[in-house]
Coordinates of C-alpha atoms and ligand atoms in Angstrom, one line a residue:
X12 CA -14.1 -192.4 117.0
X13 CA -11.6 -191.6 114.2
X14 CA -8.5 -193.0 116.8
X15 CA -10.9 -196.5 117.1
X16 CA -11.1 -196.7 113.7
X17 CA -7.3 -195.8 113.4
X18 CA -6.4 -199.0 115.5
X19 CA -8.8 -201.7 114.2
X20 CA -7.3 -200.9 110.7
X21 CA -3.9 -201.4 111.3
X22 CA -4.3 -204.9 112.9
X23 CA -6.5 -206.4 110.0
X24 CA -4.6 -204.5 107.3
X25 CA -1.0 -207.1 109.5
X26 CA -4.1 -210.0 109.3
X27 CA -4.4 -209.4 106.0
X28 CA -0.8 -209.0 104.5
X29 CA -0.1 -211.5 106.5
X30 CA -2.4 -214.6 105.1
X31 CA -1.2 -214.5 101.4
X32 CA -3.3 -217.6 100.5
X33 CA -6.5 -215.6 101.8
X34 CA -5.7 -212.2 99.5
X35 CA -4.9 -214.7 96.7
X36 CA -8.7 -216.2 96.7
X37 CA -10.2 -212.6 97.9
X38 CA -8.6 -210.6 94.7
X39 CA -10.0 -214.0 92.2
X40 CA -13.6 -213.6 93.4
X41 CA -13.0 -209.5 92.9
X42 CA -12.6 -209.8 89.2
X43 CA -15.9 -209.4 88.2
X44 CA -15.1 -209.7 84.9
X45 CA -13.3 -212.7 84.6
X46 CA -16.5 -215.1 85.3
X47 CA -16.3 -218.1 87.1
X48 CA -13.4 -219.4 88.9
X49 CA -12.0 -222.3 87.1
X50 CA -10.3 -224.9 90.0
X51 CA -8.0 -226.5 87.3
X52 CA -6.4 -222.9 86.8
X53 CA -5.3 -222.6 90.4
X54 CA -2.7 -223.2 92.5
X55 CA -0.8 -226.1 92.6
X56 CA -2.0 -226.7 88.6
X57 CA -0.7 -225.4 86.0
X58 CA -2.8 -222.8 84.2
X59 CA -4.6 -223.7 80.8
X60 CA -2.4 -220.5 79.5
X61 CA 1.2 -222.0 80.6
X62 CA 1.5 -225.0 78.4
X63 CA 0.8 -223.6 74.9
X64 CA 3.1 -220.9 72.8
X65 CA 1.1 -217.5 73.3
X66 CA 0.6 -214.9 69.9
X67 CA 3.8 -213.5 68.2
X68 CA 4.4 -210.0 67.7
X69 CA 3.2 -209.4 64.6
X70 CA -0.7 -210.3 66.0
X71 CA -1.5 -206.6 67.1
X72 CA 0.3 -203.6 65.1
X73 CA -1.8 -201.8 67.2
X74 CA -2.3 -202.9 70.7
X75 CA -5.2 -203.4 72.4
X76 CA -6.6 -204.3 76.2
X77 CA -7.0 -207.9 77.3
X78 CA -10.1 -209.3 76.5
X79 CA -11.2 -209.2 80.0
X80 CA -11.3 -205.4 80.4
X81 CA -14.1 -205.5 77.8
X82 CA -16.0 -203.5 80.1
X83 CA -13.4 -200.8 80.5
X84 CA -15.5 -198.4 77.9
X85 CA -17.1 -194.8 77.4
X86 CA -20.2 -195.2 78.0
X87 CA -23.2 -192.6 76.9
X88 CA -26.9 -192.1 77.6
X89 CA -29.1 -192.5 75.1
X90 CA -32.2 -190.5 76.1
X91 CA -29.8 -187.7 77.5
X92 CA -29.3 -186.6 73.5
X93 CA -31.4 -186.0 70.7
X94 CA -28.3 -187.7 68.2
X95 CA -25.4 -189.4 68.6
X96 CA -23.2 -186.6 66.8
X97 CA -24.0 -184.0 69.0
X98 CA -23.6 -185.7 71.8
X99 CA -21.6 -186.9 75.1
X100 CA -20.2 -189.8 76.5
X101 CA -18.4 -190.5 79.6
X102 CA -14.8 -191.5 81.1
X103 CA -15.0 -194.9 83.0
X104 CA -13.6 -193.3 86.0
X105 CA -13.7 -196.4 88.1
X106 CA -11.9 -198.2 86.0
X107 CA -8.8 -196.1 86.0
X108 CA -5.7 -195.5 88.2
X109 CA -3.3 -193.1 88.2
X110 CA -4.1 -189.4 86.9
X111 CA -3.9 -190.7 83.0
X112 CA -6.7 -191.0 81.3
X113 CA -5.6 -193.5 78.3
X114 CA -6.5 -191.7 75.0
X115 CA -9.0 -194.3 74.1
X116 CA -11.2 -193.4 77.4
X117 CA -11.0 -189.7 77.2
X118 CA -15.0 -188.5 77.3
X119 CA -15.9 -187.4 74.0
X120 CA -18.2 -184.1 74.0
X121 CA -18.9 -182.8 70.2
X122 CA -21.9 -180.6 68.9
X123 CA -21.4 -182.0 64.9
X124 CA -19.7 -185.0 65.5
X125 CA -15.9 -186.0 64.6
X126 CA -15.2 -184.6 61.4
X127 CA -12.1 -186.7 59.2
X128 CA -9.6 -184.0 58.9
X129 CA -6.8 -184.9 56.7
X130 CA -3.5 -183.6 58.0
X131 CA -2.3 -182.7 54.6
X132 CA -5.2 -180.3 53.8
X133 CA -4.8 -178.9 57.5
X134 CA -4.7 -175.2 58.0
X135 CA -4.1 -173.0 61.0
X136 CA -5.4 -169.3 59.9
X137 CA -4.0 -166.5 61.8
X138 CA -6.2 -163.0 61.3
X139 CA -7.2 -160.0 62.4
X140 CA -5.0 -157.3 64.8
X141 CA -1.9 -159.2 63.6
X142 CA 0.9 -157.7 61.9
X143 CA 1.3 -160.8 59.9
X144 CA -1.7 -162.8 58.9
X145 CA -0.3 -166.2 58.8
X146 CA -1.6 -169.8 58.0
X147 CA 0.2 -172.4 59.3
X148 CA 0.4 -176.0 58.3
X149 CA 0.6 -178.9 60.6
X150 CA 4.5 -179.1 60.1
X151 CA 4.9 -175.1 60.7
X152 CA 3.5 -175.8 64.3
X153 CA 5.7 -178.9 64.7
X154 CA 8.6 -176.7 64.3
X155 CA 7.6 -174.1 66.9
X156 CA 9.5 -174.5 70.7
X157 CA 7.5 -177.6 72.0
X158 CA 5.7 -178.1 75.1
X159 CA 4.5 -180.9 77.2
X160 CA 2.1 -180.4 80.0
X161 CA -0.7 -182.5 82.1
X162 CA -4.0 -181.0 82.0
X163 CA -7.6 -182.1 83.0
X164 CA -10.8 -181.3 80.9
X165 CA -13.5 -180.5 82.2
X166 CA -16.9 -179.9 80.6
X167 CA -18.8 -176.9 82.7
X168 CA -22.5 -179.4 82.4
X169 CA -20.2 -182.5 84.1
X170 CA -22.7 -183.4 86.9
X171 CA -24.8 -181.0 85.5
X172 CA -28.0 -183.3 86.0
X173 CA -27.5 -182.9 89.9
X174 CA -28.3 -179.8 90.8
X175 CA -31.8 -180.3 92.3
X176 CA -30.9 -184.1 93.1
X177 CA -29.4 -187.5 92.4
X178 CA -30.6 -188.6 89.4
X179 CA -28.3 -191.2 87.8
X180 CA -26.4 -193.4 89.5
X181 CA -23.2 -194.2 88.6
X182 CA -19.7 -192.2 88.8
X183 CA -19.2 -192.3 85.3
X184 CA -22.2 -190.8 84.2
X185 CA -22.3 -188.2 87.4
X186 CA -18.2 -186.9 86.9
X187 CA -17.2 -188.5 84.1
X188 CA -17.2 -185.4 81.4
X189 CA -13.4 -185.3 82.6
X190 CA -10.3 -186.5 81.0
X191 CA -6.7 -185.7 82.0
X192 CA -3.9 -186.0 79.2
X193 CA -0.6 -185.2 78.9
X194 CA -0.3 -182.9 75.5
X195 CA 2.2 -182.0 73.2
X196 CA 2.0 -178.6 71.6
X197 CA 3.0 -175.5 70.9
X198 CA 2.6 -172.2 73.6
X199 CA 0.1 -169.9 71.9
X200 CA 3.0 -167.2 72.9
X201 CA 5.2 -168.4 70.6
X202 CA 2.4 -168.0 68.0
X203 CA 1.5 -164.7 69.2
X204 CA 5.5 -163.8 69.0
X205 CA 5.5 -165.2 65.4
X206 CA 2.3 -163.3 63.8
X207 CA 3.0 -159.8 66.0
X208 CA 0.1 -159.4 67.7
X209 CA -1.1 -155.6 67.8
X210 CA -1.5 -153.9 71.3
X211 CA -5.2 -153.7 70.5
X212 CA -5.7 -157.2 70.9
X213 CA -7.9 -157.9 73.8
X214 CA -10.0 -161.1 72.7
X215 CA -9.0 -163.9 70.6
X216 CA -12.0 -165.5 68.5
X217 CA -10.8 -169.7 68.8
X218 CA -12.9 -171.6 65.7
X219 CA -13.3 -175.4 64.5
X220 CA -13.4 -176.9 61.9
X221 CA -16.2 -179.6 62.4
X222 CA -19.6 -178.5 61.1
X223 CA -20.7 -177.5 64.2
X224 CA -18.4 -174.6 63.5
X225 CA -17.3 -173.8 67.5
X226 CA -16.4 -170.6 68.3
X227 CA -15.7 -169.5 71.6
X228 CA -14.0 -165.8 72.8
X229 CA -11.1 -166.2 75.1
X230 CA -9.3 -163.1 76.5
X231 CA -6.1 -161.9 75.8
X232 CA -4.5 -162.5 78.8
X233 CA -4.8 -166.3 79.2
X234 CA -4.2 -167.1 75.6
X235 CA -0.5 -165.5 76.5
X236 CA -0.4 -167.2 80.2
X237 CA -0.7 -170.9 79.5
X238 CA -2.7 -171.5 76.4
X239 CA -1.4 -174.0 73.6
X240 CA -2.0 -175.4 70.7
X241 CA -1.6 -179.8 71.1
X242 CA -1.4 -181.8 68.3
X243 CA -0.3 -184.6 70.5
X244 CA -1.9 -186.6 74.0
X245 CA 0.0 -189.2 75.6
X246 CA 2.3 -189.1 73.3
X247 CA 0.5 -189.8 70.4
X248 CA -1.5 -187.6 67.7
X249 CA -4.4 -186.5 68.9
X250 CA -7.5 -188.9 68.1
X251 CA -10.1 -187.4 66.1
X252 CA -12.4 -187.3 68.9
X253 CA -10.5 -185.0 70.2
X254 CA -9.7 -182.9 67.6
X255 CA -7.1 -184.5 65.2
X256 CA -4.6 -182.9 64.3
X257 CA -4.9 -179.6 66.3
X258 CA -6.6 -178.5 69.1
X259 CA -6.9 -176.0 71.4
X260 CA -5.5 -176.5 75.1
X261 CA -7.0 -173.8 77.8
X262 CA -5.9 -175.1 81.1
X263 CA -8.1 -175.0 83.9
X264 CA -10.8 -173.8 82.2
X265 CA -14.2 -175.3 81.3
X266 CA -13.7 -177.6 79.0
X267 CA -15.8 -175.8 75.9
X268 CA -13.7 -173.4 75.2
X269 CA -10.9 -176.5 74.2
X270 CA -12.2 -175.6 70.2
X271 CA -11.1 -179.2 68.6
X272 CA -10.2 -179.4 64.9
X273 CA -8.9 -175.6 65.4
X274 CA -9.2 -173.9 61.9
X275 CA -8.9 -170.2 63.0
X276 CA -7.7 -167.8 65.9
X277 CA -9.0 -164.5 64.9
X278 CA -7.4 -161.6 67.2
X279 CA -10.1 -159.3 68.0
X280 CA -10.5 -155.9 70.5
X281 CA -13.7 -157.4 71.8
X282 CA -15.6 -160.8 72.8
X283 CA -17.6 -162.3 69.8
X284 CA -21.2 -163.0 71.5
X285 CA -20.8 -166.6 70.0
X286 CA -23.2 -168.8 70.8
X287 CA -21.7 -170.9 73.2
X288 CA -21.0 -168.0 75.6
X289 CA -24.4 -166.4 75.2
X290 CA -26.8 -169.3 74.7
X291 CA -25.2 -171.8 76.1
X292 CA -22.5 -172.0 79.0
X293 CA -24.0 -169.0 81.1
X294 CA -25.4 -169.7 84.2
X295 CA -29.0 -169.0 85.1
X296 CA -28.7 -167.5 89.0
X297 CA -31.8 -168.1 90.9
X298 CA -32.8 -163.7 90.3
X299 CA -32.9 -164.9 86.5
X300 CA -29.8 -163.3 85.6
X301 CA -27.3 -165.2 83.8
X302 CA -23.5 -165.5 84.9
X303 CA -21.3 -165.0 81.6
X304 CA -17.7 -166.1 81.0
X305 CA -17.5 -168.2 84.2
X306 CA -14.6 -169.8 82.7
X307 CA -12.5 -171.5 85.6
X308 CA -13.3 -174.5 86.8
X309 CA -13.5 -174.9 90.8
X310 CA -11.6 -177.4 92.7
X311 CA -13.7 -180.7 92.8
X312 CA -13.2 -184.4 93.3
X313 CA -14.7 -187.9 93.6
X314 CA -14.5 -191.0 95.1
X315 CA -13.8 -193.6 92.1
X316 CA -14.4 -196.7 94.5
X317 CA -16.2 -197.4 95.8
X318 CA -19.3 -196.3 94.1
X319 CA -22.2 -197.5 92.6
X320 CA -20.4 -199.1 90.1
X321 CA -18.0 -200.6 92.3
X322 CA -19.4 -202.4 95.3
X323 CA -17.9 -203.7 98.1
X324 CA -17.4 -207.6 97.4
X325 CA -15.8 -208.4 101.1
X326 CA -15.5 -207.3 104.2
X327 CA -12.4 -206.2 106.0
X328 CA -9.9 -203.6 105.1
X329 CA -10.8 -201.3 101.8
X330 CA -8.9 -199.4 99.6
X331 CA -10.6 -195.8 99.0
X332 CA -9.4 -194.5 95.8
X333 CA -10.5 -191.2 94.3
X334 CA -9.2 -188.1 91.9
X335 CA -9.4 -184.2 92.2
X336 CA -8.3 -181.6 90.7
X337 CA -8.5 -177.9 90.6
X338 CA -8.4 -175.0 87.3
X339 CA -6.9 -172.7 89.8
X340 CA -3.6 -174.7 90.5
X341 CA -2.5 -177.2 92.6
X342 CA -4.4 -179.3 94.8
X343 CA -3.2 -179.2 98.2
X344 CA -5.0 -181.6 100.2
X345 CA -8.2 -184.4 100.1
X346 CA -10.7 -185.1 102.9
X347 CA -12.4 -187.9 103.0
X348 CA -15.4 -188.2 105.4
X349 CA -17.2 -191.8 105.9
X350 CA -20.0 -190.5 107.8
X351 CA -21.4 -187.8 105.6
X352 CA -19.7 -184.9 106.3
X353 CA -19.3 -185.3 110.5
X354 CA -15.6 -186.4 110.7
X355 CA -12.7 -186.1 108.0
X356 CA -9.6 -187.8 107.4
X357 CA -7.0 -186.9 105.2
X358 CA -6.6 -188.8 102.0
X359 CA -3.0 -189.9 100.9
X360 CA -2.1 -187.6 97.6
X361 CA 0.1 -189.7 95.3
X362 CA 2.2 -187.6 93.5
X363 CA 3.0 -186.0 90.8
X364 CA 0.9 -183.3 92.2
X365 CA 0.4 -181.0 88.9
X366 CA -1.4 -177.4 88.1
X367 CA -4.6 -178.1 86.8
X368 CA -4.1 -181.6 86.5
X369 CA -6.1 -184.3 88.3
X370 CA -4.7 -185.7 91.4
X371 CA -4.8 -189.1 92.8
X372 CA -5.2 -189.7 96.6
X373 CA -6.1 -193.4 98.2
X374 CA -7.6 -194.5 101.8
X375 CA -7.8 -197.5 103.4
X376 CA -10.8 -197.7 105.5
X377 CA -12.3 -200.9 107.2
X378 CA -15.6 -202.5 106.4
X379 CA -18.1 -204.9 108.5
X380 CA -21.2 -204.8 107.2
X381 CA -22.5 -201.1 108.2
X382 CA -23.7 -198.6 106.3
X383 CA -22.0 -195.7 105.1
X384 CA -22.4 -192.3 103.7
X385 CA -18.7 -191.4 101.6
X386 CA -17.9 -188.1 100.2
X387 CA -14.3 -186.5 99.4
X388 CA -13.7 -182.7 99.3
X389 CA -11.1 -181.2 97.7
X390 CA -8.6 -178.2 99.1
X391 CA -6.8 -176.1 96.4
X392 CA -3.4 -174.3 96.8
X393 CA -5.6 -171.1 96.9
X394 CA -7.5 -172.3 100.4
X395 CA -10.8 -172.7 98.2
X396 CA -12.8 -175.5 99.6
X397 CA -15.1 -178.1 97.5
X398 CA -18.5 -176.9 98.4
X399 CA -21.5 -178.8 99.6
X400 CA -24.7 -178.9 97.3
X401 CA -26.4 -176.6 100.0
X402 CA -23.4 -174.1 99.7
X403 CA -23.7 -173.8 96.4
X404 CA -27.8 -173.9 95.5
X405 CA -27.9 -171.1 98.4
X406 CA -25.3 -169.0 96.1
X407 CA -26.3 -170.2 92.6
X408 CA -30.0 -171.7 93.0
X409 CA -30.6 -174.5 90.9
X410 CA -31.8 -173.4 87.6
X411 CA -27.8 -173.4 86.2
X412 CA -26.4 -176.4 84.4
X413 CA -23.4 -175.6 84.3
X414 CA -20.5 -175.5 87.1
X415 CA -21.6 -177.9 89.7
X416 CA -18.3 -178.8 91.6
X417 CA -20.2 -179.5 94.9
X418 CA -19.5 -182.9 97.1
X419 CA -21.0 -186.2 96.1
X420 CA -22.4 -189.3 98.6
X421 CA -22.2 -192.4 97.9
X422 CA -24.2 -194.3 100.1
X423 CA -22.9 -198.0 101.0
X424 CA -25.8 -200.5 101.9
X425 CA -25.6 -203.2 103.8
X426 CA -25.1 -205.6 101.5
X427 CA -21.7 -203.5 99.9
X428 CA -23.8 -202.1 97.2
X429 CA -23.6 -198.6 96.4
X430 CA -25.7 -195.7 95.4
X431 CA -25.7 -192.2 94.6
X432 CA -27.3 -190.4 96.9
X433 CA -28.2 -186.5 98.1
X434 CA -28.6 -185.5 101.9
X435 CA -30.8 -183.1 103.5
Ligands
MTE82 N1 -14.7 -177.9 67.3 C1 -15.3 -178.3 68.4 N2 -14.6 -178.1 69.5 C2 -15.2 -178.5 70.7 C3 -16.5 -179.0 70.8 C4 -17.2 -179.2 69.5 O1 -18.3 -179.6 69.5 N3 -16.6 -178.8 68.4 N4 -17.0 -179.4 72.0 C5 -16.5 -178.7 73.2 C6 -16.9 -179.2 74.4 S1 -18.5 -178.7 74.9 C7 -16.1 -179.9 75.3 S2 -16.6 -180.3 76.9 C8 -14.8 -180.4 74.9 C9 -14.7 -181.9 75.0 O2 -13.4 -182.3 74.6 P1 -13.2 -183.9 74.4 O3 -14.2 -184.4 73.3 O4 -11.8 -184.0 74.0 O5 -13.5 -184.6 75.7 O6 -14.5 -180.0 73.5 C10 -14.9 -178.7 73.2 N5 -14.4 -178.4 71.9
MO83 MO1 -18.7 -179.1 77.2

């Protein structure tokens, strides 16, 4: 079946390179945001934007996305939250390309909402089993060594809804609590060098400075493996969303323990109990015992389109195009099954292929009207597997929220729409 498939690809993917006029009118009536087609504005005509001087370069300071991408937003839930400031919204996966999330689409997850930190008045305290209680300003820390890594951020309850179900459908608001930047910072070694930390340090008590007051415990050990402290994404300061000026980067892990508007790192010989490790962000098992410090986030990915936000709008070859990414490491390879879960293929990883960073991978597949049942599943560099639902209620049951990295389906109709669906 797979080798079939193989063959009747290739020739309409020559068919299809090979009548330039038909791609031309297939990619206009694709742009679903651009409206109508307007006749005068094609080919042989000159367009109504050729003939006129266009805006100088003093009309955006700032710039901004073309009018037409309009729709290219976070988008949040409103029944999902009792307020807006402690709240979520979500990444427009399908939107994007690459494994940048632009800073203006990173999800925004906050508990207080966005406090207005002036960088001035900023203050990075340094206490407890220290030899040198320190508070740094926003300059000290620019001085430090500097660092500049990709990492994705996850938030442990991303697809948390789906446990027992499909229950919204849409790829943004089913995987997109996650946001992959490129910070700037400084390694929390080089902080831990520079205030002496005591050999009875085991915990380290991270705390913001919204007025939600986050406070998560994070062990010794991974503060001094790859821990930082970014006042920078994508080159950039940080937007107060996500924690302007300073914030905590821990990478590969869930994404609550990332305290934003970081105030405080107390050094500590135990954890601190806070609320967001006892309360919230355990994980009720189906014997009504609760998993605690289930920090890593397993290797998981999804297919970005199509899905129920982007239909098929022709038949013919398709481009498949999807992101994973793993807190354990590298992601070594993507399957991507069009028949739910009976045959895989192997997805094309675009590089650059990063620790704890998403990854990109693309498929072109052929469509004629049939239905289909899409999922991805994501392979690590540590063998680990992306789970099915099944796999993981059987282990978990399905009273957690938190930590669902199992396979989607999207379900094509016959008519190219797409929904979310679950099997069995
Ligand atoms: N100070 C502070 N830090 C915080 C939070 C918060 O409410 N306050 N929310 C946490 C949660 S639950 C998540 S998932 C991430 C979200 O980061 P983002 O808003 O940059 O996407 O920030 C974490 N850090
Ligand atoms: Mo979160």
């Amino acid at each position: 079946m797979t080798k079939k498939h193989d063959q009747s690809l290739s020739l309409s993917r020559r068919s299809l390179l090979g009548g330039a006029t038909a791609l031309g009118a297939a990619s206009v009536l694709n742009s679903a945001s651009a409206g109508e087609v307007n006749p005068d504005n094609l080919p042989p005509n000159v367009p109504e934007w050729t003939p006129y001087l266009g805006e100088g370069v003093d009309a955006n300071p700032y710039g901004l996305p073309s009018e037409f991408e309009s729709h290219v937003v976070r988008r949040n839930v409103e029944w999902l939250t009792a307020s807006a400031e402690s709240s979520v919204n979500f990444t427009p996966l399908h939107e994007l390309d690459g494994i940048v999330t632009p800073n203006g689409l990173c999800f925004e997850r906050h508990h207080g909402g966005v406090p207005e930190v002036n960088p001035t008045d900023f203050r990075l305290m340094i206490n407890g089993l220290v030899d040198r209680q320190l508070i740094f300003t926003l300059d000290d820390l620019r001085r430090f060594p500097q660092t500049n890594r990709f990492y994705f951020l996850e938030c442990a309850a991303n697809g948390g809804m789906e446990w027992r179900g499909a229950q919204l459908n849409g790829c943004q608001y089913t995987f997109g609590m996650v946001h992959n930047v490129q910070y700037t910072g400084v390694r929390l070694s080089d902080i831990c060098r520079e205030v002496g930390v005591k050999p009875s340090a085991k915990w380290v008590l991270a705390e913001g400075g919204d007025s939600a007051g986050m406070t998560r415990s994070i062990p010794i050990e991974k503060i001094l493996d790859d821990c930082m402290v970014a006042y920078a994404m994508n080159g950039e300061a940080l937007r107060p969303e996500q924690g302007y000026p300073a914030r905590l980067v821990v990478p590969g892990w869930e994404g609550n323990m990332w305290v934003k508007w970081l105030r405080r790192l107390e050094f500590g010989d135990m954890p601190y109990m806070a609320r967001e490790e006892t309360s919230k962000y355990t994980d009720l098992m189906k014997d009504g015992n609760a998993r605690m410090f289930t920090w890593v986030m397993d290797a998981k990915s999804v297919v970005t389109s199509p899905c129920p936000e982007k239909a098929i709008n022709n038949r013919g070859v398709q481009l498949l195009k999807g992101i994973a990414w793993s807190g354990r490491g590298k992601i070594k390879r993507v399957d991507v099954s069009l028949d739910a879960g009976r045959n895989w293929q192997t997805a094309e990883l675009h590089g650059p292929v990063l620790e704890k960073s998403l990854a990109r991978f693309t498929m072109p597949f052929e469509w004629n009207g049939e239905e289909m049942l899409i999922q991805s599943r994501a392979i690590d560099e540590t063998g680990y597997i992306q789970p099915t639902i099944q796999a993981l209620q059987a282990e978990r049951g399905v009273n957690s929220i938190y930590h669902n990295n199992a396979i989607a389906t999207w379900m094509v109709n016959k008519d190219g729409s797409v929904d979310n669906v679950r099997l069995g």
